PDB file of C-alpha atoms in Angstrom:
ATOM      1  CA  MET A1422      -2.803 -14.374  67.392  1.00 69.00           C
ATOM      2  CA  LYS A1423      -4.830 -13.833  64.222  1.00 75.00           C
ATOM      3  CA  LYS A1424      -3.270 -13.923  60.800  1.00 77.00           C
ATOM      4  CA  ARG A1425      -3.133 -10.575  59.081  1.00 76.00           C
ATOM      5  CA  THR A1426      -3.436  -9.932  55.409  1.00 75.00           C
ATOM      6  CA  LYS A1427      -0.426  -8.172  54.008  1.00 76.00           C
ATOM      7  CA  ARG A1428      -1.585  -5.720  51.400  1.00 73.00           C
ATOM      8  CA  LYS A1429       0.745  -4.969  48.597  1.00 69.00           C
ATOM      9  CA  ILE A1430       1.297  -1.291  48.032  1.00 66.00           C
ATOM     10  CA  TYR A1431       2.835  -0.098  44.806  1.00 60.00           C
ATOM     11  CA  PRO A1432       3.864   3.490  45.455  1.00 65.00           C
ATOM     12  CA  LEU A1433       5.565   4.030  42.076  1.00 71.00           C
ATOM     13  CA  VAL A1434       2.585   2.955  39.953  1.00 64.00           C
ATOM     14  CA  ASN A1435      -0.739   4.739  39.771  1.00 68.00           C
ATOM     15  CA  THR A1436      -2.916   1.671  39.322  1.00 64.00           C
ATOM     16  CA  ILE A1437      -5.912   3.542  37.930  1.00 70.00           C
ATOM     17  CA  SER A1438      -3.988   5.302  35.185  1.00 71.00           C
ATOM     18  CA  HIS A1439      -2.085   2.065  34.498  1.00 62.00           C
ATOM     19  CA  ALA A1440      -5.377   0.200  33.972  1.00 67.00           C
ATOM     20  CA  ILE A1441      -6.753   2.953  31.757  1.00 67.00           C
ATOM     21  CA  GLU A1442      -3.602   2.931  29.595  1.00 66.00           C
ATOM     22  CA  GLY A1443      -3.867  -0.825  29.152  1.00 62.00           C
ATOM     23  CA  ALA A1444      -7.479  -0.587  28.069  1.00 62.00           C
ATOM     24  CA  CYS A1445      -6.826   2.261  25.623  1.00 64.00           C
ATOM     25  CA  PHE A1446      -5.547   2.024  22.107  1.00 62.00           C
ATOM     26  CA  THR A1447      -1.828   2.577  21.665  1.00 66.00           C
ATOM     27  CA  ASP A1448      -0.996   6.261  21.395  1.00 70.00           C
ATOM     28  CA  SER A1449       0.049   7.691  18.057  1.00 78.00           C
ATOM     29  CA  ALA A1450       3.598   8.600  19.140  1.00 83.00           C
ATOM     30  CA  ARG A1451       4.470   4.994  19.989  1.00 82.00           C
ATOM     31  CA  LEU A1452       2.822   3.745  16.822  1.00 84.00           C
ATOM     32  CA  ALA A1453       4.839   6.249  14.801  1.00 88.00           C
ATOM     33  CA  GLU A1454       8.067   4.955  16.387  1.00 90.00           C
ATOM     34  CA  LEU A1455       7.141   1.365  15.558  1.00 88.00           C
ATOM     35  CA  ARG A1456       6.150   2.325  12.013  1.00 91.00           C
ATOM     36  CA  LYS A1457       9.448   4.131  11.449  1.00 93.00           C
ATOM     37  CA  ALA A1458      11.516   1.243  12.837  1.00 93.00           C
ATOM     38  CA  GLU A1459       9.715  -1.290  10.641  1.00 93.00           C
ATOM     39  CA  LEU A1460      10.030   0.828   7.500  1.00 93.00           C
ATOM     40  CA  ASP A1461      13.729   1.405   8.249  1.00 94.00           C
ATOM     41  CA  ALA A1462      14.209  -2.358   8.575  1.00 94.00           C
ATOM     42  CA  ILE A1463      12.483  -2.904   5.217  1.00 94.00           C
ATOM     43  CA  ASP A1464      14.696  -0.249   3.593  1.00 94.00           C
ATOM     44  CA  ALA A1465      17.815  -1.806   5.085  1.00 93.00           C
ATOM     45  CA  LEU A1466      16.779  -5.223   3.775  1.00 92.00           C
ATOM     46  CA  ARG A1467      16.165  -3.759   0.317  1.00 93.00           C
ATOM     47  CA  ASP A1468      19.554  -2.011   0.227  1.00 91.00           C
ATOM     48  CA  GLY A1469      21.530  -4.985   1.529  1.00 89.00           C
ATOM     49  CA  ARG A1470      22.648  -3.287   4.736  1.00 90.00           C
ATOM     50  CA  ALA A1471      20.285  -5.134   7.072  1.00 90.00           C
ATOM     51  CA  THR A1472      21.474  -6.698  10.293  1.00 90.00           C
ATOM     52  CA  HIS A1473      20.146  -9.710  12.146  1.00 91.00           C
ATOM     53  CA  GLY A1474      18.151  -7.284  14.296  1.00 92.00           C
ATOM     54  CA  HIS A1475      16.354  -5.885  11.259  1.00 93.00           C
ATOM     55  CA  TRP A1476      15.537  -9.374  10.052  1.00 93.00           C
ATOM     56  CA  HIS A1477      14.240 -10.461  13.458  1.00 92.00           C
ATOM     57  CA  GLN A1478      12.109  -7.333  13.728  1.00 93.00           C
ATOM     58  CA  LEU A1479      10.430  -8.064  10.392  1.00 94.00           C
ATOM     59  CA  ASN A1480      10.063 -11.751  11.205  1.00 93.00           C
ATOM     60  CA  ASP A1481       8.417 -10.880  14.522  1.00 93.00           C
ATOM     61  CA  MET A1482       6.063  -8.498  12.724  1.00 93.00           C
ATOM     62  CA  ALA A1483       5.092 -11.273  10.289  1.00 94.00           C
ATOM     63  CA  SER A1484       4.558 -13.760  13.120  1.00 94.00           C
ATOM     64  CA  LEU A1485       2.412 -11.288  15.056  1.00 94.00           C
ATOM     65  CA  ALA A1486       0.333 -10.413  12.007  1.00 94.00           C
ATOM     66  CA  GLU A1487      -0.202 -14.093  11.247  1.00 95.00           C
ATOM     67  CA  LEU A1488      -1.248 -14.904  14.811  1.00 94.00           C
ATOM     68  CA  MET A1489      -3.605 -11.934  14.994  1.00 93.00           C
ATOM     69  CA  SER A1490      -5.215 -12.919  11.705  1.00 95.00           C
ATOM     70  CA  LEU A1491      -5.683 -16.492  12.934  1.00 93.00           C
ATOM     71  CA  LYS A1492      -7.435 -15.088  16.009  1.00 92.00           C
ATOM     72  CA  GLY A1493      -9.827 -13.090  13.812  1.00 92.00           C
ATOM     73  CA  ILE A1494      -8.199  -9.663  13.682  1.00 91.00           C
ATOM     74  CA  GLY A1495      -7.663  -8.879  10.024  1.00 88.00           C
ATOM     75  CA  ILE A1496      -8.166 -12.335   8.553  1.00 91.00           C
ATOM     76  CA  GLU A1497      -7.034 -11.141   5.110  1.00 92.00           C
ATOM     77  CA  VAL A1498      -3.517 -10.584   6.482  1.00 93.00           C
ATOM     78  CA  TYR A1499      -2.777 -14.308   6.837  1.00 95.00           C
ATOM     79  CA  GLU A1500      -1.724 -14.942   3.227  1.00 95.00           C
ATOM     80  CA  VAL A1501       0.418 -11.805   3.084  1.00 95.00           C
ATOM     81  CA  ALA A1502       2.133 -12.817   6.329  1.00 95.00           C
ATOM     82  CA  LYS A1503       2.885 -16.281   4.958  1.00 95.00           C
ATOM     83  CA  LYS A1504       4.379 -14.782   1.779  1.00 95.00           C
ATOM     84  CA  ALA A1505       6.479 -12.403   3.852  1.00 95.00           C
ATOM     85  CA  GLU A1506       7.809 -15.277   5.949  1.00 94.00           C
ATOM     86  CA  GLU A1507       8.794 -17.125   2.760  1.00 95.00           C
ATOM     87  CA  TYR A1508      10.697 -14.097   1.448  1.00 95.00           C
ATOM     88  CA  LEU A1509      12.401 -13.691   4.816  1.00 94.00           C
ATOM     89  CA  LYS A1510      13.443 -17.363   4.803  1.00 94.00           C
ATOM     90  CA  ASN A1511      14.854 -16.922   1.304  1.00 93.00           C
ATOM     91  CA  SER A1512      16.807 -13.879   2.466  1.00 93.00           C
ATOM     92  CA  VAL A1513      18.419 -16.017   5.185  1.00 93.00           C
ATOM     93  CA  LEU A1514      19.432 -18.624   2.628  1.00 93.00           C
ATOM     94  CA  ARG A1515      20.867 -15.881   0.416  1.00 91.00           C
ATOM     95  CA  PHE A1516      22.728 -14.480   3.445  1.00 92.00           C
ATOM     96  CA  ARG A1517      24.329 -17.869   4.087  1.00 93.00           C
ATOM     97  CA  GLU A1518      25.551 -17.998   0.490  1.00 92.00           C
ATOM     98  CA  THR A1519      26.642 -14.399  -0.070  1.00 90.00           C
ATOM     99  CA  GLY A1520      27.037 -12.867   3.384  1.00 89.00           C
ATOM    100  CA  VAL A1521      24.648 -10.020   2.498  1.00 89.00           C
ATOM    101  CA  MET A1522      21.202  -9.759   4.083  1.00 90.00           C
ATOM    102  CA  GLN A1523      19.053  -8.622   1.175  1.00 90.00           C
ATOM    103  CA  ILE A1524      15.621  -9.269  -0.319  1.00 91.00           C
ATOM    104  CA  GLU A1525      14.285  -8.988  -3.859  1.00 90.00           C
ATOM    105  CA  GLU A1526      11.887  -6.223  -4.925  1.00 92.00           C
ATOM    106  CA  ALA A1527       8.782  -8.458  -4.838  1.00 94.00           C
ATOM    107  CA  GLY A1528       9.614  -9.286  -1.226  1.00 93.00           C
ATOM    108  CA  VAL A1529       9.936  -5.593  -0.404  1.00 94.00           C
ATOM    109  CA  LEU A1530       6.428  -4.994  -1.775  1.00 96.00           C
ATOM    110  CA  VAL A1531       5.026  -7.880   0.267  1.00 96.00           C
ATOM    111  CA  LEU A1532       6.767  -6.644   3.440  1.00 95.00           C
ATOM    112  CA  THR A1533       5.483  -3.103   2.855  1.00 95.00           C
ATOM    113  CA  ASP A1534       1.942  -4.406   2.422  1.00 95.00           C
ATOM    114  CA  LEU A1535       2.310  -6.521   5.541  1.00 95.00           C
ATOM    115  CA  GLN A1536       3.567  -3.533   7.518  1.00 94.00           C
ATOM    116  CA  GLU A1537       0.513  -1.494   6.489  1.00 94.00           C
ATOM    117  CA  TYR A1538      -1.858  -4.339   7.331  1.00 94.00           C
ATOM    118  CA  HIS A1539      -0.202  -4.970  10.680  1.00 93.00           C
ATOM    119  CA  ASP A1540      -0.310  -1.276  11.507  1.00 91.00           C
ATOM    120  CA  LEU A1541      -4.082  -1.392  10.998  1.00 91.00           C
ATOM    121  CA  GLN A1542      -4.262  -4.504  13.174  1.00 92.00           C
ATOM    122  CA  ARG A1543      -2.382  -2.709  15.958  1.00 89.00           C
ATOM    123  CA  GLN A1544      -4.682   0.292  15.772  1.00 87.00           C
ATOM    124  CA  SER A1545      -7.835  -1.816  15.980  1.00 88.00           C
ATOM    125  CA  ILE A1546      -7.201  -3.450  19.362  1.00 88.00           C
ATOM    126  CA  ALA A1547      -6.345  -2.326  22.873  1.00 83.00           C
ATOM    127  CA  ARG A1548      -2.729  -2.254  23.931  1.00 82.00           C
ATOM    128  CA  SER A1549      -3.295  -4.945  26.561  1.00 83.00           C
ATOM    129  CA  GLU A1550      -4.608  -7.308  23.867  1.00 88.00           C
ATOM    130  CA  TYR A1551      -1.618  -6.513  21.667  1.00 88.00           C
ATOM    131  CA  TRP A1552       0.733  -7.380  24.523  1.00 88.00           C
ATOM    132  CA  LEU A1553      -1.030 -10.727  24.906  1.00 91.00           C
ATOM    133  CA  PHE A1554      -0.379 -11.470  21.237  1.00 92.00           C
ATOM    134  CA  ILE A1555       3.277 -10.476  21.662  1.00 90.00           C
ATOM    135  CA  LYS A1556       3.558 -12.806  24.651  1.00 92.00           C
ATOM    136  CA  GLN A1557       2.065 -15.686  22.631  1.00 91.00           C
ATOM    137  CA  VAL A1558       4.577 -15.135  19.812  1.00 91.00           C
ATOM    138  CA  VAL A1559       7.470 -15.026  22.284  1.00 89.00           C
ATOM    139  CA  ASP A1560       6.228 -18.210  23.953  1.00 89.00           C
ATOM    140  CA  ARG A1561       5.995 -19.960  20.571  1.00 85.00           C
ATOM    141  CA  LYS A1562       9.546 -18.930  19.713  1.00 81.00           C
ATOM    142  CA  SER A1563      10.941 -20.121  23.027  1.00 81.00           C
ATOM    143  CA  THR A1564       9.088 -23.425  22.642  1.00 80.00           C
ATOM    144  CA  ARG A1565      10.578 -23.900  19.163  1.00 73.00           C
ATOM    145  CA  LEU A1566      14.060 -23.063  20.428  1.00 66.00           C
ATOM    146  CA  ASN A1567      13.778 -25.461  23.343  1.00 68.00           C
ATOM    147  CA  SER A1568      12.537 -28.289  21.153  1.00 67.00           C
ATOM    148  CA  SER A1569      15.322 -27.754  18.587  1.00 60.00           C
ATOM    149  CA  HIS A1570      17.957 -27.771  21.358  1.00 55.00           C
ATOM    150  CA  ASN A1571      16.541 -30.976  22.816  1.00 59.00           C
ATOM    151  CA  ARG A1572      16.895 -32.760  19.468  1.00 57.00           C
ATOM    152  CA  ASN A1573      20.639 -32.132  19.308  1.00 53.00           C
TER     153      ASN A1573
END
């Protein structure tokens, strides 16, 4: 008896439209949601009512912007991303001392600039490329977490 190839059929996904969506730029509605969430996180950090989720969202944005700039998409963003990461680290140290997650006004300006730069980065590439950058940032974080757990 001959071997038969088992074809995979995905009835719930229209593969053609799925491929077209991945090759297209991210639609404006999703970008607007991301923009609003990031600006809300910056406002919460300014007002001292930020949560760990807000901080992680801004830290992820800074990491993504830095990685994208290293890969050649908006190379001028690199220095702003590094400054933003420094201000975010300082806000963690302040949180450990005072119990309030807050950032100074200069840090708010840097984060706002970074958000605008990163928004332009997002708009300049296809969504599939953006997802690859997100995956690389997640992989870096998990690698750092695993290595820090192995030291203890």
